[in-house]
PDB file of C-alpha atoms and ligand atoms in Angstrom:
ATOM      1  CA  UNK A  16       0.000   0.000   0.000  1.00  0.00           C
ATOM      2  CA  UNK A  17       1.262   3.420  -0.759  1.00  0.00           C
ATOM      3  CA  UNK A  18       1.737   6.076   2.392  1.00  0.00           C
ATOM      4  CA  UNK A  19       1.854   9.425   1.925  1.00  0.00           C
ATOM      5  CA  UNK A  20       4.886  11.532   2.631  1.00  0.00           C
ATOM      6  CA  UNK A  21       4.176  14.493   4.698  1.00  0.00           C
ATOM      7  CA  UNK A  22       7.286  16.692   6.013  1.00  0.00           C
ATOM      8  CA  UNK A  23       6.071  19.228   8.522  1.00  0.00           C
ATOM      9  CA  UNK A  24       8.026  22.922   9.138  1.00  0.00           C
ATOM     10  CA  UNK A  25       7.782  25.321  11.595  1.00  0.00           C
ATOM     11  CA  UNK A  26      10.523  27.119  11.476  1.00  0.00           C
ATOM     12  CA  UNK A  27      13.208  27.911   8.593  1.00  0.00           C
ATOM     13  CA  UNK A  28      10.810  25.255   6.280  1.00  0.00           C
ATOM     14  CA  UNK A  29       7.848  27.467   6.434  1.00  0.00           C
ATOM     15  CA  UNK A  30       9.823  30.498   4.165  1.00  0.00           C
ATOM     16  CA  UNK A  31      12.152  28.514   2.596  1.00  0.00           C
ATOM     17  CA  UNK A  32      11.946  24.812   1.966  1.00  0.00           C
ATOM     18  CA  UNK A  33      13.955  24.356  -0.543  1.00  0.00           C
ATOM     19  CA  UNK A  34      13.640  20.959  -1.543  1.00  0.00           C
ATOM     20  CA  UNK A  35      11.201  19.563  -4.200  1.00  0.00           C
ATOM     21  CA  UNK A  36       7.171  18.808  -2.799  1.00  0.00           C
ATOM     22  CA  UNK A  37       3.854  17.983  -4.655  1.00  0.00           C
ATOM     23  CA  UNK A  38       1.725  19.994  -2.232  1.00  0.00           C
ATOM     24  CA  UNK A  39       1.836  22.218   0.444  1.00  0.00           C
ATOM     25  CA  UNK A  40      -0.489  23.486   3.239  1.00  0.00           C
ATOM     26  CA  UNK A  41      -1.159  25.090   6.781  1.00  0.00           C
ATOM     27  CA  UNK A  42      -1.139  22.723   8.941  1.00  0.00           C
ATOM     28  CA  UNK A  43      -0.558  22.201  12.938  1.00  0.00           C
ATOM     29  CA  UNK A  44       1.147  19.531  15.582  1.00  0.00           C
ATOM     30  CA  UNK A  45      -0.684  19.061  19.012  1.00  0.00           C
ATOM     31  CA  UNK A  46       1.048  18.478  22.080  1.00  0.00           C
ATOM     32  CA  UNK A  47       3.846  20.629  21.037  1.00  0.00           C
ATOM     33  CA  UNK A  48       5.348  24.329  21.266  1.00  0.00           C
ATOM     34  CA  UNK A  49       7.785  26.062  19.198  1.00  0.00           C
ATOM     35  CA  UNK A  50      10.800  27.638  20.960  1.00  0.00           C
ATOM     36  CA  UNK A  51      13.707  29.220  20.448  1.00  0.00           C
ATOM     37  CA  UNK A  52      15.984  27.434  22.394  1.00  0.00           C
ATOM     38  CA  UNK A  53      18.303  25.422  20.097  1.00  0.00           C
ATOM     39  CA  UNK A  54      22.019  26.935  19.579  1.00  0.00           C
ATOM     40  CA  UNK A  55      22.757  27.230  15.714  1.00  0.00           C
ATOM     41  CA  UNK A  56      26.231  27.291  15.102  1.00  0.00           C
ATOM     42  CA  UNK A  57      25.965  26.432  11.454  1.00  0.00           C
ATOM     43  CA  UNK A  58      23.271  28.624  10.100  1.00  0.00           C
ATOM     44  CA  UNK A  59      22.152  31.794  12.106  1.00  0.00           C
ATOM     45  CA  UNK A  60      25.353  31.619  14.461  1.00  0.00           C
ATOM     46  CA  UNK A  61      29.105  30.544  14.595  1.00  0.00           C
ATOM     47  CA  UNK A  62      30.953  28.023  16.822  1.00  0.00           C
ATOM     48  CA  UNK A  63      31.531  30.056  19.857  1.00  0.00           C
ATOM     49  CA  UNK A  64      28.772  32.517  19.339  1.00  0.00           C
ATOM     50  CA  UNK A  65      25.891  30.538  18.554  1.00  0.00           C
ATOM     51  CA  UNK A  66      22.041  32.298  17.339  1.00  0.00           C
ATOM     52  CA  UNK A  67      19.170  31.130  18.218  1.00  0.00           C
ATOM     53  CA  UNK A  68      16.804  29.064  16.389  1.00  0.00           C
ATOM     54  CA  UNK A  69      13.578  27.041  16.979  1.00  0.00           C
ATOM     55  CA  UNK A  70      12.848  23.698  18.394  1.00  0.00           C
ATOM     56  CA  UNK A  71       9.824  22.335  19.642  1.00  0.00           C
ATOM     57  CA  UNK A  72       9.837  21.513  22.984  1.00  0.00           C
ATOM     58  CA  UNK A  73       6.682  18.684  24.581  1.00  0.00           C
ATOM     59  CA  UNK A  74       3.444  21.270  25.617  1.00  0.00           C
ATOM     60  CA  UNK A  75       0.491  18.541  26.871  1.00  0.00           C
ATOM     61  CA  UNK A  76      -2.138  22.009  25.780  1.00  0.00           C
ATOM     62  CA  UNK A  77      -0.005  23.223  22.478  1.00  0.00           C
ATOM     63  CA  UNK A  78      -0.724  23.540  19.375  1.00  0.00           C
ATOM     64  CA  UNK A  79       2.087  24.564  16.940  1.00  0.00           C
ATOM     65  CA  UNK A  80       1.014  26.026  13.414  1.00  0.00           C
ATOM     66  CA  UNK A  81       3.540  25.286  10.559  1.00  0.00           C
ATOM     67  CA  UNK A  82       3.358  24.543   6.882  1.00  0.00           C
ATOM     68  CA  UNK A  83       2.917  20.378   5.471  1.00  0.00           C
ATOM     69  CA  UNK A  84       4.672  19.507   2.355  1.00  0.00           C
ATOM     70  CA  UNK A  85       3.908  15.914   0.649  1.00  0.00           C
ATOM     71  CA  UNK A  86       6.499  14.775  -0.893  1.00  0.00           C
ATOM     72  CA  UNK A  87       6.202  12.327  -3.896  1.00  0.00           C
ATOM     73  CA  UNK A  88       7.483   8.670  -3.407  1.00  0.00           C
ATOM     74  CA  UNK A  89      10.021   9.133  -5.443  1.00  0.00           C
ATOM     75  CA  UNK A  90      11.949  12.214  -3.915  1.00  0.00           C
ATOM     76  CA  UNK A  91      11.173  10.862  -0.679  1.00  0.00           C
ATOM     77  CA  UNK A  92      14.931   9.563  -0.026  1.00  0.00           C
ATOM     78  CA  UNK A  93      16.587  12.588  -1.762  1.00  0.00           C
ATOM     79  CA  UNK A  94      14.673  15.052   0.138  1.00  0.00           C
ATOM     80  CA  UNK A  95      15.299  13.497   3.504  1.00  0.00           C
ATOM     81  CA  UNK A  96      18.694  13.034   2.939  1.00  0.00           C
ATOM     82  CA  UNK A  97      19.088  16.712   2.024  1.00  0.00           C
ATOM     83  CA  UNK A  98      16.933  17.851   5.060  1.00  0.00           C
ATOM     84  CA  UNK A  99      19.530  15.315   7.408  1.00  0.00           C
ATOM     85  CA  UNK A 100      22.243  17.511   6.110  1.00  0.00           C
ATOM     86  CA  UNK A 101      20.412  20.975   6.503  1.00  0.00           C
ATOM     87  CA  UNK A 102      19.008  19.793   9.912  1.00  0.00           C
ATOM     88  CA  UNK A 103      22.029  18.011  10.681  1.00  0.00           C
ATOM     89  CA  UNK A 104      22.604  20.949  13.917  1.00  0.00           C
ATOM     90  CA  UNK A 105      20.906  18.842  16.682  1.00  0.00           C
ATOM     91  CA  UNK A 106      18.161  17.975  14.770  1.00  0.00           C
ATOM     92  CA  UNK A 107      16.357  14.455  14.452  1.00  0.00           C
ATOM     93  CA  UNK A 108      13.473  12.755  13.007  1.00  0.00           C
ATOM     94  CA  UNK A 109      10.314  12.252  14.697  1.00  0.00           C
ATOM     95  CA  UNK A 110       6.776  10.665  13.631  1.00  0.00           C
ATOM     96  CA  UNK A 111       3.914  13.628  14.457  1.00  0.00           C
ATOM     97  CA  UNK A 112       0.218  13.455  13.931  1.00  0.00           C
ATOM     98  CA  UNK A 113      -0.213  16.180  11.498  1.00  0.00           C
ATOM     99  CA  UNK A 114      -3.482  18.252  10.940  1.00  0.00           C
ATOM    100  CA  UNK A 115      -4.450  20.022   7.484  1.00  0.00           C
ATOM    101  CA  UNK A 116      -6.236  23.589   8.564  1.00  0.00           C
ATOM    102  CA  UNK A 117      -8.673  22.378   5.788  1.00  0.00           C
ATOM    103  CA  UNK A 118      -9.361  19.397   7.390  1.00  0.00           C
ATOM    104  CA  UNK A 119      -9.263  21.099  10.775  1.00  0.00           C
ATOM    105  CA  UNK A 120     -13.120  20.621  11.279  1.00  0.00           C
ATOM    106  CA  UNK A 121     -13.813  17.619   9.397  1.00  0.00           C
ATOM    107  CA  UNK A 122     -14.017  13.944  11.236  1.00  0.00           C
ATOM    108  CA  UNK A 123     -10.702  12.742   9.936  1.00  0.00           C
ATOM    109  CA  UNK A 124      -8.247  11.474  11.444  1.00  0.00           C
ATOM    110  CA  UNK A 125      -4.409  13.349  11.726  1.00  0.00           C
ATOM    111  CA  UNK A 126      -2.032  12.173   9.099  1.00  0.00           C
ATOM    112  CA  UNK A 127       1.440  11.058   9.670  1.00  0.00           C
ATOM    113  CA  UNK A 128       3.931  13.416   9.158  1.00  0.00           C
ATOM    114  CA  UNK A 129       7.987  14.022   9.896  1.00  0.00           C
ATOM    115  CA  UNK A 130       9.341  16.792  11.896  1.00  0.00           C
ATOM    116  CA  UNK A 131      12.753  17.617  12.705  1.00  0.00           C
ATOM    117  CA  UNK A 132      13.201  18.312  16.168  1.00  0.00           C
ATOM    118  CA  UNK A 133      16.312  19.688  18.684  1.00  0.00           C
ATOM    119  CA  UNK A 134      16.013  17.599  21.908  1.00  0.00           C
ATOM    120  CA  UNK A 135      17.709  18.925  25.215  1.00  0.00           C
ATOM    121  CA  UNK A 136      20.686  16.009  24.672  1.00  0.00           C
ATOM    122  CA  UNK A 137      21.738  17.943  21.693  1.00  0.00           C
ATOM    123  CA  UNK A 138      25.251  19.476  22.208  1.00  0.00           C
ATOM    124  CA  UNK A 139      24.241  23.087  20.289  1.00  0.00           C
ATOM    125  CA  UNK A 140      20.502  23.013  22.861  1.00  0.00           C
ATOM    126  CA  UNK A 141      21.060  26.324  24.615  1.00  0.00           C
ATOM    127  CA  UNK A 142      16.972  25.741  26.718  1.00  0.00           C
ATOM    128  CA  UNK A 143      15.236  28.620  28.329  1.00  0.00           C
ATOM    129  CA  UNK A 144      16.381  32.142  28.633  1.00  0.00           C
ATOM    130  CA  UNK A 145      14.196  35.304  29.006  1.00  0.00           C
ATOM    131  CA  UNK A 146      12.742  36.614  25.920  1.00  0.00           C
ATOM    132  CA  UNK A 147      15.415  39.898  26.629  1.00  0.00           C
ATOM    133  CA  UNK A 148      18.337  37.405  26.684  1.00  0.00           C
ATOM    134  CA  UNK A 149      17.351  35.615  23.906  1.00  0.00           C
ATOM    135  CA  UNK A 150      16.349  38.864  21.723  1.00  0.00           C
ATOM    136  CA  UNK A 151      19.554  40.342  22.530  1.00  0.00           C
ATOM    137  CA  UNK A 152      21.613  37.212  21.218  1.00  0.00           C
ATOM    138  CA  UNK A 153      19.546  37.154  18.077  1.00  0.00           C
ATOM    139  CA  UNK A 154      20.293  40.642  17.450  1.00  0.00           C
ATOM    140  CA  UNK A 155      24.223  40.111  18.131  1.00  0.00           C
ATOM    141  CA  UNK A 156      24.034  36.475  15.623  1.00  0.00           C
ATOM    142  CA  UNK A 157      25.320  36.148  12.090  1.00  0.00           C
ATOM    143  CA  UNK A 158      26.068  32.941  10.384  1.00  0.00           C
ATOM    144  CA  UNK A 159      26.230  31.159   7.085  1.00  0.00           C
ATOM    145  CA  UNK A 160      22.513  31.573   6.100  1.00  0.00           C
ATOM    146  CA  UNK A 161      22.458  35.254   7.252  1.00  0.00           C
ATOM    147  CA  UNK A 162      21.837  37.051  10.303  1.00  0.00           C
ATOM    148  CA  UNK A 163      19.755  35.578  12.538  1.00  0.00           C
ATOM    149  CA  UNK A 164      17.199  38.710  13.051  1.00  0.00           C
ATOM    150  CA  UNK A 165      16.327  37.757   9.824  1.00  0.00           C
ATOM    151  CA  UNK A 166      15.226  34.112  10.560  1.00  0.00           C
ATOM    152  CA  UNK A 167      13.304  35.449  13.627  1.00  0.00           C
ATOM    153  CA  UNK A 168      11.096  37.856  11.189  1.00  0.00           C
ATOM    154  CA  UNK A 169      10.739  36.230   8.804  1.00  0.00           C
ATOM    155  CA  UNK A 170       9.314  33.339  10.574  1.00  0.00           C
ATOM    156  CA  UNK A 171       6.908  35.949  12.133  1.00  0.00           C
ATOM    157  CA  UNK A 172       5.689  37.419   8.705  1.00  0.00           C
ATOM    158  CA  UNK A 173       5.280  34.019   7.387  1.00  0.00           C
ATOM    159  CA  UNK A 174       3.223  32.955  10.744  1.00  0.00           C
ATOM    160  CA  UNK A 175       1.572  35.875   9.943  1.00  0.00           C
ATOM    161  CA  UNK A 176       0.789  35.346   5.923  1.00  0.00           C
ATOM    162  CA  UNK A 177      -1.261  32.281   7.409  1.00  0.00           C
ATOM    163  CA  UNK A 178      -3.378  33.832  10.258  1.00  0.00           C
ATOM    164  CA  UNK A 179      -1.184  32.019  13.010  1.00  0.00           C
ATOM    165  CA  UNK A 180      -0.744  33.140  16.279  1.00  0.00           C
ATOM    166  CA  UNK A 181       2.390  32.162  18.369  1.00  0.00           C
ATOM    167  CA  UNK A 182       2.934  34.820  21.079  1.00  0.00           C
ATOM    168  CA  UNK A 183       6.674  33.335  21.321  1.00  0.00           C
ATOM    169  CA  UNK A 184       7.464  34.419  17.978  1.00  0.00           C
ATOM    170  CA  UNK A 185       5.647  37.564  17.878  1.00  0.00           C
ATOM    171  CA  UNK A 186       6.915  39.014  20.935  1.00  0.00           C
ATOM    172  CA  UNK A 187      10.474  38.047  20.001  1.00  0.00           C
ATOM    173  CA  UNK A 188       9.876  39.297  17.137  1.00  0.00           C
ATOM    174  CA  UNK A 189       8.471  42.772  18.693  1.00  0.00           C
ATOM    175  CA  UNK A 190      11.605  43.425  20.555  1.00  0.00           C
ATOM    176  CA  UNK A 191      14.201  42.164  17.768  1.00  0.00           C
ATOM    177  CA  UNK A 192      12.502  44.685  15.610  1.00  0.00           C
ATOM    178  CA  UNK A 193      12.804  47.395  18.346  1.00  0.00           C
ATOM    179  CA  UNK A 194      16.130  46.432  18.709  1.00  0.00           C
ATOM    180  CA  UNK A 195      17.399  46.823  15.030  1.00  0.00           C
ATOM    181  CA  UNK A 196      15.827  49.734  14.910  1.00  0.00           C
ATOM    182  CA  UNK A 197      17.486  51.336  18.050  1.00  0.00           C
ATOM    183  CA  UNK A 198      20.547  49.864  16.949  1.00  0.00           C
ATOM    184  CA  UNK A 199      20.455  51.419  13.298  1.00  0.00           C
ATOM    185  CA  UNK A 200      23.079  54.190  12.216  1.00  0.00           C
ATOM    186  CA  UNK A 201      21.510  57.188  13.354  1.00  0.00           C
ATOM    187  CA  UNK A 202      21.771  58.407   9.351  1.00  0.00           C
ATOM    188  CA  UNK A 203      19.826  54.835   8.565  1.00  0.00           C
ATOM    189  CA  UNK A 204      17.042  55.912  10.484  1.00  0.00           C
ATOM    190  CA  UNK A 205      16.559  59.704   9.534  1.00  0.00           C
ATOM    191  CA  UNK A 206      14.356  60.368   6.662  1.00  0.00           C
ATOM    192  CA  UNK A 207      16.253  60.941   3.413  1.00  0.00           C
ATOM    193  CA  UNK A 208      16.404  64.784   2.080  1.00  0.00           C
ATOM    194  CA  UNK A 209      14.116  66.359   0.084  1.00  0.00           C
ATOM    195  CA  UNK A 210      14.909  65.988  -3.337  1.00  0.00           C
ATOM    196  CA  UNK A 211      16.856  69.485  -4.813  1.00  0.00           C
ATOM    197  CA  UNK A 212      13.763  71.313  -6.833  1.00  0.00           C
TER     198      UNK A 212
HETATM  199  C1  LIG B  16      11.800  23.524  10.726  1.00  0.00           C
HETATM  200  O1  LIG B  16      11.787  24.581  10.086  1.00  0.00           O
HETATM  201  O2  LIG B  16      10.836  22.744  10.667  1.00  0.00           O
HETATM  202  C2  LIG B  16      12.982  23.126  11.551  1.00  0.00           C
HETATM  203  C3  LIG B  16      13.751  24.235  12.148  1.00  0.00           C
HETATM  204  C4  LIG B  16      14.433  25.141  11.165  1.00  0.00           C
HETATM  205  O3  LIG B  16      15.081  24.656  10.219  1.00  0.00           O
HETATM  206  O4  LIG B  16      14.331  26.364  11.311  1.00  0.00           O
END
């Protein structure tokens, strides 16, 4: 019998898969909350001065909006093996019971789906901080794919393109926009001249 392939994002996935799919759609993940409390030393940070990306961490209430991809049967091994290598900072594999928003009200039952997810025995898990400490590290990180204020915004717009709510994100997001802002070149954030007549 053929199963469906269903790869679930919430963070970096949701803006930028990258990888080929047949379908995608808003979806969420009971039992689960997305955090940013995984080190990334590889992406959004350095070795020695790690950002801060997402993770889901166990949430018995939760319910964790992200994007579902299904991925055809025969990408299925490429794809993986290309997220292994993307994910490959503390990330591993786990089974989820995924739910379609357009199936959110109908009788049937969640679909499997794969999520990659940073467990505390991870050497780059950084845990809990205040949403202060944790803005202010975002706002000091820079790696490989780019700073990491941009990670932490764009995950918010793209939360916010599909009418989800995470008050994690958005309030990080709140004071790591603040925080650019204030920390702008004072020229950056004047308005530009008039133009000569
Ligand atoms: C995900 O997006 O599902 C995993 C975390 C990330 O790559 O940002």
């Amino acid at each position: 019998m053929h199963r469906e392939t269903w790869i679930f994002g919430y963070g970096s996935l949701i803006w930028r898969p990258a990888f080929r799919f047949e379908r995608m759609a808003p979806g969420y993940i009971t039992g689960w909350a997305r955090r940013f409390w995984q080190g990334s030393t590889d992406h959004r940070g350095v070795p020695g001065a790690p950002g801060r990306v997402v993770t889901l961490v166990p949430a018995p209430l939760g319910r964790c909006w992200g994007m579902a991809y299904r991925v055809a049967a025969a990408d299925v091994d490429e794809v993986l093996r290309a997220l292994d290598h993307r994910e490959k900072g503390g990330y591993a594999r786990c089974d989820v019971p995924l739910t379609l928003a357009e199936e959110a009200h109908a009788e049937s039952a969640p679909r499997a789906a794969i999520v990659y997810v940073a467990t505390p025995d991870n050497p780059d898990y950084l845990g809990e901080a205040p949403l202060s400490e944790i803005a202010a590290q975002v706002l000091a990180s820079h790696g490989p794919s780019g700073s990491n204020v941009e990670y932490v915004l764009r995950l918010a717009d793209a939360l916010a393109a599909m009418n989800a709510t995470d008050d994690h994100v958005t309030e990080l997001a709140q004071l790591v926009g603040q925080g650019a802002v204030a920390r702008a070149p004072r020229s950056e954030s004047r308005p530009a001249p008039a133009a000569a007549p």
